[in-house]
Short mmCIF file of C-alpha atoms in Angstrom, two decimals:
data_model
loop_
_atom_site.label_atom_id
_atom_site.label_comp_id
_atom_site.label_asym_id
_atom_site.label_seq_id
_atom_site.Cartn_x
_atom_site.Cartn_y
_atom_site.Cartn_z
CA UNK A 1 119.81 115.75 50.86
CA UNK A 2 116.20 116.48 49.97
CA UNK A 3 115.55 112.87 48.99
CA UNK A 4 117.12 111.63 52.22
CA UNK A 5 114.74 113.80 54.22
CA UNK A 6 111.73 112.63 52.23
CA UNK A 7 112.66 108.98 52.72
CA UNK A 8 113.11 109.56 56.46
CA UNK A 9 109.68 111.17 56.56
CA UNK A 10 108.03 108.31 54.68
CA UNK A 11 109.62 105.71 56.92
CA UNK A 12 108.35 107.57 59.96
CA UNK A 13 104.84 107.67 58.47
CA UNK A 14 104.97 103.95 57.66
CA UNK A 15 106.02 103.18 61.24
CA UNK A 16 103.05 105.20 62.50
CA UNK A 17 100.72 103.23 60.22
CA UNK A 18 102.20 99.96 61.40
CA UNK A 19 101.15 100.43 65.02
CA UNK A 20 97.55 101.48 64.32
CA UNK A 21 94.96 99.27 65.98
CA UNK A 22 93.46 98.33 62.57
CA UNK A 23 94.79 98.60 59.03
CA UNK A 24 93.21 98.98 55.59
CA UNK A 25 94.53 97.05 52.56
CA UNK A 26 96.02 100.30 51.20
CA UNK A 27 97.87 100.89 54.48
CA UNK A 28 99.17 97.32 54.48
CA UNK A 29 100.56 97.89 50.97
CA UNK A 30 102.36 101.03 52.12
CA UNK A 31 103.84 99.13 55.04
CA UNK A 32 105.10 96.44 52.68
CA UNK A 33 107.38 99.05 51.07
CA UNK A 34 109.33 99.70 54.28
CA UNK A 35 112.25 97.41 53.41
CA UNK A 36 112.53 98.95 49.94
CA UNK A 37 112.58 102.51 51.30
CA UNK A 38 115.01 101.60 54.06
CA UNK A 39 117.39 100.05 51.53
CA UNK A 40 117.24 103.16 49.35
CA UNK A 41 117.91 105.38 52.38
CA UNK A 42 120.94 103.27 53.33
CA UNK A 43 122.34 103.74 49.82
CA UNK A 44 121.95 107.51 50.02
CA UNK A 45 123.47 107.63 53.49
CA UNK A 46 126.49 105.73 52.19
CA UNK A 47 126.88 108.22 49.34
CA UNK A 48 126.61 111.18 51.70
CA UNK A 49 129.12 109.80 54.22
CA UNK A 50 132.10 110.51 51.96
CA UNK A 51 134.98 112.95 52.58
CA UNK A 52 132.88 115.95 51.56
CA UNK A 53 130.79 115.47 54.68
CA UNK A 54 132.23 117.02 57.85
CA UNK A 55 130.80 114.95 60.67
CA UNK A 56 129.63 116.43 63.92
CA UNK A 57 130.50 120.03 63.03
CA UNK A 58 128.84 122.58 65.26
CA UNK A 59 128.92 125.94 63.55
CA UNK A 60 128.06 129.35 64.81
CA UNK A 61 124.57 130.79 65.09
CA UNK A 62 121.69 128.41 65.64
CA UNK A 63 123.86 125.29 65.41
CA UNK A 64 125.94 126.36 68.38
CA UNK A 65 122.95 125.92 70.66
CA UNK A 66 123.16 122.12 70.35
CA UNK A 67 126.28 122.25 72.55
CA UNK A 68 124.45 123.75 75.47
CA UNK A 69 124.42 121.76 78.64
CA UNK A 70 121.64 121.16 81.13
CA UNK A 71 122.30 124.45 82.87
CA UNK A 72 120.75 126.28 79.92
CA UNK A 73 117.33 124.85 80.77
CA UNK A 74 115.31 127.31 82.83
CA UNK A 75 113.91 126.25 86.13
CA UNK A 76 110.17 125.72 86.05
CA UNK A 77 108.27 128.74 87.19
CA UNK A 78 106.76 128.55 90.66
CA UNK A 79 103.23 127.28 90.78
CA UNK A 80 100.77 130.10 90.39
CA UNK A 81 98.07 128.08 92.08
CA UNK A 82 98.91 126.38 95.40
CA UNK A 83 98.10 122.67 95.30
CA UNK A 84 94.93 121.41 96.95
CA UNK A 85 95.38 119.54 100.19
CA UNK A 86 94.56 116.32 98.43
CA UNK A 87 97.62 116.68 96.27
CA UNK A 88 99.78 116.04 99.31
CA UNK A 89 98.79 112.40 98.90
CA UNK A 90 101.23 112.30 95.97
CA UNK A 91 104.98 112.58 96.02
CA UNK A 92 106.88 115.03 98.20
CA UNK A 93 110.53 115.75 97.70
CA UNK A 94 112.65 115.43 100.80
CA UNK A 95 115.04 118.25 101.62
CA UNK A 96 117.88 115.98 100.67
CA UNK A 97 117.86 115.60 96.90
CA UNK A 98 116.35 112.31 95.75
CA UNK A 99 118.85 110.06 94.02
CA UNK A 100 117.87 106.79 92.31
CA UNK A 101 119.66 103.53 92.98
CA UNK A 102 120.55 100.99 90.33
CA UNK A 103 118.93 98.28 92.46
CA UNK A 104 116.51 98.33 95.31
CA UNK A 105 119.16 96.67 97.49
CA UNK A 106 120.58 100.13 98.07
CA UNK A 107 117.57 101.33 100.01
CA UNK A 108 117.90 102.62 103.52
CA UNK A 109 117.42 99.89 106.11
CA UNK A 110 116.67 100.38 109.76
CA UNK A 111 116.84 104.15 109.36
CA UNK A 112 120.63 104.11 108.84
CA UNK A 113 122.15 105.48 105.67
CA UNK A 114 124.11 103.10 103.48
CA UNK A 115 127.57 103.89 102.25
CA UNK A 116 126.61 103.47 98.56
CA UNK A 117 125.71 106.73 96.82
CA UNK A 118 122.09 107.37 95.83
CA UNK A 119 119.31 106.30 98.16
CA UNK A 120 115.55 105.93 97.88
CA UNK A 121 113.10 107.89 99.97
CA UNK A 122 110.93 106.28 102.59
CA UNK A 123 108.75 109.21 103.65
CA UNK A 124 105.77 110.58 101.69
CA UNK A 125 106.60 113.51 99.48
CA UNK A 126 104.88 116.41 97.85
CA UNK A 127 103.63 116.47 94.29
CA UNK A 128 105.62 119.59 93.45
CA UNK A 129 108.80 118.54 91.67
CA UNK A 130 110.43 121.49 89.98
CA UNK A 131 113.62 120.67 88.19
CA UNK A 132 116.42 122.42 90.10
CA UNK A 133 118.88 124.64 88.35
CA UNK A 134 121.78 122.33 87.63
CA UNK A 135 124.11 125.06 86.46
CA UNK A 136 125.25 126.02 89.94
CA UNK A 137 125.14 129.70 88.97
CA UNK A 138 124.40 131.97 91.94
CA UNK A 139 124.45 129.11 94.43
CA UNK A 140 125.43 130.09 97.96
CA UNK A 141 128.76 128.79 99.19
CA UNK A 142 126.84 126.93 101.91
CA UNK A 143 125.38 124.70 99.18
CA UNK A 144 128.58 124.10 97.23
CA UNK A 145 129.46 121.06 99.30
CA UNK A 146 125.99 119.61 98.72
CA UNK A 147 126.34 120.11 94.97
CA UNK A 148 129.74 118.44 94.97
CA UNK A 149 128.33 115.55 96.97
CA UNK A 150 125.43 115.25 94.55
CA UNK A 151 127.82 115.18 91.59
CA UNK A 152 129.92 112.47 93.24
CA UNK A 153 126.84 110.38 93.94
CA UNK A 154 125.63 110.76 90.35
CA UNK A 155 129.05 109.69 89.06
CA UNK A 156 128.85 106.59 91.26
CA UNK A 157 125.33 105.85 90.03
CA UNK A 158 126.34 106.26 86.40
CA UNK A 159 129.27 103.93 86.89
CA UNK A 160 127.06 101.27 88.49
CA UNK A 161 124.60 101.40 85.58
CA UNK A 162 127.41 101.08 83.06
CA UNK A 163 128.15 97.71 84.68
CA UNK A 164 124.49 96.59 84.82
CA UNK A 165 123.51 93.34 83.12
CA UNK A 166 120.12 91.98 82.16
CA UNK A 167 118.93 88.58 81.00
CA UNK A 168 116.17 88.76 78.37
CA UNK A 169 113.40 86.19 77.97
CA UNK A 170 110.88 86.16 75.14
CA UNK A 171 107.24 85.47 76.01
CA UNK A 172 105.68 83.83 72.94
CA UNK A 173 101.95 83.55 72.40
CA UNK A 174 100.54 86.72 70.84
CA UNK A 175 100.23 86.74 67.06
CA UNK A 176 100.13 90.52 66.62
CA UNK A 177 101.59 93.69 68.15
CA UNK A 178 101.56 93.90 71.96
CA UNK A 179 100.02 97.29 72.72
CA UNK A 180 100.04 97.39 76.55
CA UNK A 181 101.57 95.64 79.56
CA UNK A 182 101.18 95.77 83.35
CA UNK A 183 102.87 93.88 86.18
CA UNK A 184 100.90 92.32 89.06
CA UNK A 185 102.99 90.59 91.71
CA UNK A 186 105.03 88.00 89.78
CA UNK A 187 102.62 88.03 86.86
CA UNK A 188 102.81 89.99 83.64
CA UNK A 189 99.57 90.88 81.85
CA UNK A 190 99.72 91.86 78.19
CA UNK A 191 97.14 93.12 75.72
CA UNK A 192 97.47 92.78 71.98
CA UNK A 193 96.03 93.85 68.69
CA UNK A 194 95.11 90.15 68.29
CA UNK A 195 92.14 90.90 70.70
CA UNK A 196 93.48 88.78 73.59
CA UNK A 197 94.71 89.52 77.10
CA UNK A 198 97.33 87.06 78.31
CA UNK A 199 98.68 86.41 81.80
CA UNK A 200 102.26 85.16 82.15
CA UNK A 201 104.22 83.60 85.00
CA UNK A 202 107.50 85.45 84.96
CA UNK A 203 109.74 82.98 86.86
CA UNK A 204 108.98 80.24 84.34
CA UNK A 205 108.30 82.49 81.31
CA UNK A 206 105.14 80.53 80.55
CA UNK A 207 101.60 81.53 79.65
CA UNK A 208 99.31 81.25 82.66
CA UNK A 209 95.94 82.40 81.30
CA UNK A 210 94.55 83.39 77.92
CA UNK A 211 91.71 85.86 78.45
CA UNK A 212 89.65 85.94 75.28
CA UNK A 213 86.48 87.99 75.09
CA UNK A 214 87.20 91.22 73.26
CA UNK A 215 86.15 91.41 69.62
CA UNK A 216 88.56 94.25 68.79
CA UNK A 217 92.19 94.95 69.46
CA UNK A 218 93.13 95.50 73.11
CA UNK A 219 94.52 99.01 73.52
CA UNK A 220 95.10 99.55 77.26
CA UNK A 221 95.38 97.83 80.65
CA UNK A 222 95.26 98.95 84.28
CA UNK A 223 95.67 97.17 87.62
CA UNK A 224 93.63 98.46 90.60
CA UNK A 225 95.44 98.46 93.98
CA UNK A 226 94.93 95.42 96.25
CA UNK A 227 92.52 97.18 98.63
CA UNK A 228 90.14 97.98 95.77
CA UNK A 229 90.46 94.42 94.50
CA UNK A 230 89.42 93.12 97.93
CA UNK A 231 86.24 95.20 97.86
CA UNK A 232 85.20 93.81 94.49
CA UNK A 233 86.25 90.27 95.43
CA UNK A 234 84.08 90.42 98.54
CA UNK A 235 81.03 91.52 96.51
CA UNK A 236 81.62 88.64 94.07
CA UNK A 237 82.25 86.05 96.84
CA UNK A 238 85.81 85.51 95.65
CA UNK A 239 89.00 85.17 97.66
CA UNK A 240 90.18 88.38 99.30
CA UNK A 241 93.53 87.76 97.60
CA UNK A 242 91.98 87.97 94.15
CA UNK A 243 93.58 90.45 91.77
CA UNK A 244 91.73 92.16 88.94
CA UNK A 245 92.83 93.69 85.65
CA UNK A 246 91.00 96.26 83.54
CA UNK A 247 91.28 96.04 79.75
CA UNK A 248 90.04 98.52 77.15
CA UNK A 249 89.45 97.69 73.52
CA UNK A 250 88.47 99.04 70.14
CA UNK A 251 85.24 97.05 70.59
CA UNK A 252 84.01 99.86 72.93
CA UNK A 253 84.22 97.69 76.04
CA UNK A 254 86.11 97.86 79.31
CA UNK A 255 86.37 94.38 80.81
CA UNK A 256 87.29 93.49 84.38
CA UNK A 257 89.11 90.17 84.69
CA UNK A 258 89.67 88.02 87.80
CA UNK A 259 93.19 86.68 87.29
CA UNK A 260 93.03 83.53 89.42
CA UNK A 261 89.94 82.15 87.69
CA UNK A 262 90.69 83.70 84.30
CA UNK A 263 87.17 85.05 83.79
CA UNK A 264 85.58 88.37 82.94
CA UNK A 265 83.48 89.40 85.95
CA UNK A 266 82.19 92.70 84.57
CA UNK A 267 81.97 94.40 81.19
CA UNK A 268 81.26 98.12 80.69
CA UNK A 269 80.05 99.27 77.28
CA UNK A 270 81.30 102.79 76.62
CA UNK A 271 79.72 103.51 73.17
CA UNK A 272 83.20 104.56 71.93
CA UNK A 273 86.37 102.70 71.01
CA UNK A 274 88.48 102.74 74.19
CA UNK A 275 92.01 103.96 73.51
CA UNK A 276 93.31 104.68 77.04
CA UNK A 277 92.33 104.07 80.67
CA UNK A 278 93.59 104.33 84.22
CA UNK A 279 92.37 103.61 87.74
CA UNK A 280 92.13 106.46 90.28
CA UNK A 281 92.45 105.10 93.88
CA UNK A 282 90.47 107.87 95.60
CA UNK A 283 87.44 107.27 97.87
CA UNK A 284 85.43 104.42 96.29
CA UNK A 285 87.68 104.40 93.23
CA UNK A 286 87.14 105.52 89.65
CA UNK A 287 87.87 104.11 86.21
CA UNK A 288 88.84 106.86 83.76
CA UNK A 289 88.65 106.04 80.05
CA UNK A 290 89.59 107.88 76.86
CA UNK A 291 88.07 107.28 73.44
CA UNK A 292 89.13 107.49 69.81
CA UNK A 293 86.92 110.57 69.44
CA UNK A 294 88.60 112.54 72.23
CA UNK A 295 86.08 111.83 74.97
CA UNK A 296 87.14 111.35 78.61
CA UNK A 297 84.72 109.40 80.82
CA UNK A 298 84.61 108.54 84.54
CA UNK A 299 83.06 105.33 85.87
CA UNK A 300 82.34 104.40 89.49
CA UNK A 301 84.27 101.38 90.80
CA UNK A 302 81.41 100.85 93.27
CA UNK A 303 78.45 100.85 90.87
CA UNK A 304 80.22 100.66 87.47
CA UNK A 305 77.91 103.42 86.28
CA UNK A 306 79.01 106.37 84.19
CA UNK A 307 79.68 109.43 86.34
CA UNK A 308 80.82 111.87 83.69
CA UNK A 309 81.45 112.22 79.95
CA UNK A 310 83.53 115.12 78.61
CA UNK A 311 84.48 116.01 75.06
CA UNK A 312 87.99 116.81 76.25
CA UNK A 313 90.17 116.55 73.14
CA UNK A 314 89.82 117.09 69.41
CA UNK A 315 91.28 113.71 68.49
CA UNK A 316 91.87 110.30 70.04
CA UNK A 317 92.96 110.12 73.68
CA UNK A 318 96.18 108.13 73.52
CA UNK A 319 97.30 108.17 77.17
CA UNK A 320 95.71 108.60 80.61
CA UNK A 321 97.66 108.48 83.88
CA UNK A 322 96.75 109.26 87.49
CA UNK A 323 98.85 110.83 90.24
CA UNK A 324 97.04 110.94 93.56
CA UNK A 325 93.76 112.78 92.93
CA UNK A 326 95.05 114.18 89.62
CA UNK A 327 94.37 112.70 86.19
CA UNK A 328 96.45 113.55 83.12
CA UNK A 329 95.19 112.92 79.59
CA UNK A 330 97.08 113.29 76.31
CA UNK A 331 95.72 113.12 72.78
CA UNK A 332 96.78 112.55 69.19
CA UNK A 333 96.69 116.26 68.34
CA UNK A 334 99.23 116.88 71.12
CA UNK A 335 96.93 118.41 73.73
CA UNK A 336 97.39 117.67 77.44
CA UNK A 337 94.72 118.13 80.11
CA UNK A 338 95.08 118.02 83.88
CA UNK A 339 92.03 117.07 85.95
CA UNK A 340 91.31 116.96 89.67
CA UNK A 341 89.14 114.17 91.01
CA UNK A 342 86.64 115.69 93.45
CA UNK A 343 85.36 112.25 94.58
CA UNK A 344 81.68 112.82 93.84
CA UNK A 345 79.04 110.57 92.38
CA UNK A 346 78.40 113.01 89.54
CA UNK A 347 80.96 114.91 87.48
CA UNK A 348 83.98 113.99 89.65
CA UNK A 349 86.56 115.44 87.25
CA UNK A 350 87.27 119.16 87.28
CA UNK A 351 89.56 120.60 84.62
CA UNK A 352 92.56 122.39 86.14
CA UNK A 353 94.63 123.08 83.03
CA UNK A 354 94.57 122.35 79.33
CA UNK A 355 97.54 122.86 77.03
CA UNK A 356 96.98 122.61 73.29
CA UNK A 357 99.24 120.94 70.76
CA UNK A 358 100.49 124.38 69.74
CA UNK A 359 101.88 124.81 73.26
CA UNK A 360 103.25 121.31 73.75
CA UNK A 361 104.57 120.97 70.20
CA UNK A 362 103.46 117.34 70.18
CA UNK A 363 100.84 117.54 67.42
CA UNK A 364 101.06 114.55 65.13
CA UNK A 365 97.80 114.64 63.19
CA UNK A 366 95.21 111.83 63.18
CA UNK A 367 97.93 109.19 63.33
CA UNK A 368 99.75 110.87 66.22
CA UNK A 369 100.43 109.12 69.50
CA UNK A 370 101.29 110.86 72.76
CA UNK A 371 102.34 108.83 75.81
CA UNK A 372 102.70 110.67 79.10
CA UNK A 373 104.21 110.06 82.53
CA UNK A 374 103.50 112.65 85.27
CA UNK A 375 105.86 113.57 88.08
CA UNK A 376 104.83 116.39 90.36
CA UNK A 377 104.53 119.62 88.39
CA UNK A 378 106.08 118.04 85.31
CA UNK A 379 104.66 115.73 82.67
CA UNK A 380 107.08 113.80 80.46
CA UNK A 381 105.71 113.34 76.95
CA UNK A 382 106.76 110.84 74.27
CA UNK A 383 105.31 111.76 70.88
CA UNK A 384 107.12 109.86 68.16
CA UNK A 385 110.10 112.17 67.76
CA UNK A 386 113.79 112.01 68.68
CA UNK A 387 113.27 113.77 72.00
CA UNK A 388 111.04 113.75 75.07
CA UNK A 389 108.99 116.85 75.82
CA UNK A 390 108.60 118.09 79.41
CA UNK A 391 105.52 120.15 80.22
CA UNK A 392 105.60 122.16 83.44
CA UNK A 393 101.85 122.02 83.62
CA UNK A 394 101.27 124.68 86.27
CA UNK A 395 103.12 127.36 84.32
CA UNK A 396 102.83 126.06 80.76
CA UNK A 397 106.59 126.24 80.11
CA UNK A 398 108.12 123.58 77.90
CA UNK A 399 111.52 121.96 77.63
CA UNK A 400 112.78 118.95 75.78
CA UNK A 401 115.17 116.13 76.55
CA UNK A 402 117.24 114.61 73.74
CA UNK A 403 116.50 110.89 73.44
CA UNK A 404 118.15 110.10 70.11
CA UNK A 405 121.08 111.61 68.25
CA UNK A 406 119.35 111.53 64.85
CA UNK A 407 116.07 112.91 63.52
CA UNK A 408 115.27 109.40 62.31
CA UNK A 409 114.83 108.33 65.94
CA UNK A 410 111.36 108.02 67.44
CA UNK A 411 110.30 107.79 71.09
CA UNK A 412 107.20 105.68 71.64
CA UNK A 413 106.92 105.36 75.41
CA UNK A 414 108.26 106.93 78.59
CA UNK A 415 108.19 105.36 82.04
CA UNK A 416 109.44 106.07 85.57
CA UNK A 417 110.88 103.34 87.79
CA UNK A 418 112.82 103.70 91.04
CA UNK A 419 114.15 107.20 90.42
CA UNK A 420 114.81 106.50 86.73
CA UNK A 421 113.24 108.04 83.66
CA UNK A 422 113.26 105.46 80.87
CA UNK A 423 112.54 106.36 77.27
CA UNK A 424 112.27 103.92 74.40
CA UNK A 425 114.28 104.74 71.29
CA UNK A 426 113.82 103.38 67.76
CA UNK A 427 115.60 104.41 64.58
CA UNK A 428 113.21 104.18 61.62
CA UNK A 429 116.12 104.35 59.18
CA UNK A 430 117.88 101.16 60.30
CA UNK A 431 115.47 99.41 62.70
CA UNK A 432 117.74 99.68 65.77
CA UNK A 433 116.07 99.90 69.17
CA UNK A 434 117.24 100.74 72.69
CA UNK A 435 116.21 102.08 76.08
CA UNK A 436 117.71 105.32 77.38
CA UNK A 437 117.92 105.95 81.13
CA UNK A 438 118.02 109.31 82.90
CA UNK A 439 118.42 110.06 86.62
CA UNK A 440 115.52 111.95 88.17
CA UNK A 441 114.76 114.64 89.06
CA UNK A 442 117.52 116.44 87.13
CA UNK A 443 117.10 114.26 84.00
CA UNK A 444 120.84 113.55 83.75
CA UNK A 445 121.63 110.94 81.09
CA UNK A 446 122.92 107.67 82.57
CA UNK A 447 123.25 104.99 79.90
CA UNK A 448 121.54 103.23 77.00
CA UNK A 449 120.59 99.57 76.85
CA UNK A 450 120.51 97.70 73.57
CA UNK A 451 120.66 94.12 72.32
CA UNK A 452 120.90 92.30 68.97
CA UNK A 453 117.83 92.43 66.71
CA UNK A 454 115.98 94.57 69.25
CA UNK A 455 112.37 95.21 68.16
CA UNK A 456 110.50 98.49 68.47
CA UNK A 457 109.25 99.06 72.05
CA UNK A 458 105.71 100.43 72.34
CA UNK A 459 104.93 99.80 76.02
CA UNK A 460 106.80 99.27 79.27
CA UNK A 461 106.20 98.08 82.85
CA UNK A 462 108.60 97.71 85.78
CA UNK A 463 108.86 96.25 89.28
CA UNK A 464 111.50 94.88 91.65
CA UNK A 465 112.11 91.34 92.85
CA UNK A 466 112.24 90.24 96.48
CA UNK A 467 116.03 90.52 96.35
CA UNK A 468 115.76 94.09 95.11
CA UNK A 469 116.78 93.68 91.47
CA UNK A 470 114.95 95.29 88.57
CA UNK A 471 112.49 93.37 86.44
CA UNK A 472 111.02 95.04 83.40
CA UNK A 473 108.73 93.95 80.60
CA UNK A 474 108.60 95.58 77.19
CA UNK A 475 106.03 95.07 74.46
CA UNK A 476 105.77 95.75 70.75
CA UNK A 477 106.53 93.24 68.03
CA UNK A 478 107.91 91.05 70.82
CA UNK A 479 107.00 90.67 74.49
CA UNK A 480 110.25 90.55 76.47
CA UNK A 481 111.00 90.21 80.19
CA UNK A 482 114.18 91.89 81.43
CA UNK A 483 115.72 90.40 84.57
CA UNK A 484 118.65 92.17 86.21
CA UNK A 485 121.56 89.89 86.98
CA UNK A 486 123.61 90.12 90.19
CA UNK A 487 126.57 92.46 90.04
CA UNK A 488 128.84 89.64 91.20
CA UNK A 489 129.35 86.32 89.51
CA UNK A 490 130.24 85.21 85.99
CA UNK A 491 126.79 85.31 84.44
CA UNK A 492 126.78 86.98 81.06
CA UNK A 493 123.98 89.36 80.20
CA UNK A 494 122.10 89.65 76.91
CA UNK A 495 122.03 93.45 77.06
CA UNK A 496 124.84 95.77 76.07
CA UNK A 497 125.15 98.94 78.15
CA UNK A 498 126.45 101.86 76.12
CA UNK A 499 126.89 105.57 76.56
CA UNK A 500 126.02 107.95 73.75
CA UNK A 501 128.17 111.04 74.27
CA UNK A 502 125.88 113.04 71.96
CA UNK A 503 122.98 112.55 74.39
CA UNK A 504 125.09 114.06 77.15
CA UNK A 505 126.09 117.13 75.15
CA UNK A 506 122.57 117.70 73.80
CA UNK A 507 120.72 116.89 76.98
CA UNK A 508 118.03 119.22 78.34
CA UNK A 509 116.98 122.36 76.53
CA UNK A 510 114.33 124.99 76.92
CA UNK A 511 111.75 124.87 74.17
CA UNK A 512 112.89 128.24 72.82
CA UNK A 513 116.45 127.04 72.24
CA UNK A 514 115.73 124.72 69.32
CA UNK A 515 113.32 124.36 66.49
CA UNK A 516 111.13 121.29 66.14
CA UNK A 517 111.39 119.06 63.13
CA UNK A 518 107.99 119.93 61.76
CA UNK A 519 106.50 117.18 59.66
CA UNK A 520 103.00 116.17 58.73
CA UNK A 521 101.83 112.60 59.07
CA UNK A 522 100.17 112.45 55.66
CA UNK A 523 101.77 109.76 53.54
CA UNK A 524 103.35 111.15 50.37
CA UNK A 525 103.80 109.20 47.15
CA UNK A 526 107.10 108.78 45.32
CA UNK A 527 106.50 111.29 42.53
CA UNK A 528 107.99 114.12 44.58
CA UNK A 529 111.01 112.28 45.93
CA UNK A 530 113.41 114.06 43.62
CA UNK A 531 112.38 117.52 44.73
CA UNK A 532 114.61 119.39 47.09
CA UNK A 533 112.84 120.30 50.31
CA UNK A 534 115.01 123.39 50.65
CA UNK A 535 115.63 122.77 54.34
CA UNK A 536 119.00 124.03 55.57
CA UNK A 537 119.88 121.05 57.73
CA UNK A 538 123.33 119.63 58.38
CA UNK A 539 122.96 115.87 58.84
CA UNK A 540 125.44 113.23 59.83
CA UNK A 541 124.25 110.37 57.64
CA UNK A 542 126.97 107.94 58.69
CA UNK A 543 126.19 104.31 59.30
CA UNK A 544 126.84 104.38 63.04
CA UNK A 545 123.61 105.56 64.66
CA UNK A 546 125.28 105.91 68.06
CA UNK A 547 127.57 108.59 66.69
CA UNK A 548 125.05 110.55 64.65
CA UNK A 549 123.91 113.96 65.77
CA UNK A 550 121.67 116.08 63.58
CA UNK A 551 122.26 119.78 63.94
CA UNK A 552 119.38 122.10 63.18
#
């Protein structure tokens, strides 16, 4: 058992090396051993899957906690600081619980409610988005009917997603890992470690533009809203329909590209390798960048001058996202900061909260990678483990959402689309990949999407077609467009929709309920493989990853 755990750890470390923006010869050699280690792990798993192993046993004590349902997760504490008036520009939950629809066709039209279950909101909503208590304990009888209705609607939604079908199309052109993707109208823009930014026409799955100009790997992309594009287009004497894309790179530059002409119209030198960026659509607009040294910087969209530089994190900033006037930054050491944009020419960012890696439990060392997705008072965090972390950033409470039924699973990215929370899932032990979907805001597990020879997914973007169907694009080793097929007709999809019962039974837990799988990211050599780690862990090492559940 000790050797199994060590091999799992080494495979995880190799996978972390593999997605670095640049590799040394020594690191490339370590990566070359992945197939050998994976083969050895498979042999050990086969040996341990004999009759002496009792699969899926949940004993008493600490192991019993893995059976707890979503009602065990505590409701986020009320905000101790009332939100600023600007925050009202974000989301606001309607009194009727928001329920996502499998396609945008199920939106309300003409103000009349449709007969199909879950509907999208049309009115602006407040940023505050506390996860309601799903247990039903202590609920007034007046609300029982509403809870029953909500459960019926969720059952209908789950059933519709179990029947969903997607057609996959591969976009070929990059010769290295795709690190970032964004969607602009019917175009997909991708950035790669091969130093290029490419623009693709989705309907024809063809390359539209190849934007070469960076001398280092492209790490991040962002698309300013159309109104901010019009301002820049006017100043450059371009069409008012011009769209722009921002790209950040390890070459310390942020470049602004005009998509129709395929040219760089502005380049900002940041003096640091750019590892994350976002656009904040407030007042004149701001570009927020993060560096490999932990620095967060603000740049004016009007003058392109630096407004502020802050040594915000101890290690590389790996993700930056905006939500109204708020900016969220996450770093390799697991820290998360929340900033308010005060819309000033100097020092526009004011720190509201900072939570260290000790609080979030997302610390991964120098090779760590945290991806975040904010929603109201919650921030969903993907940090290379088998679960998603949820930070209630106003109170500092933590919970976690199971995203894989084995400790060999890693979560690289998390995204929200149309009332869905989507987490990527990759098993380092066997190379299987999938996408898990959860219904917001309760984070109820819906279904998992997988397909043959699925590559590891490192980035994700989503939008809807004119007919209301989902279109997604995923990047990693491959760049793939997902197109939802009509529910009627005889078309056959490329994607298999599956339900993992273990994800339902091990869904949402408070951070105090379980212990993290603590591991360092330092690569260990083989001379200690035979040593027993001494960890008291019951593992289901069977060959079927969909039926594995590790009990800690």
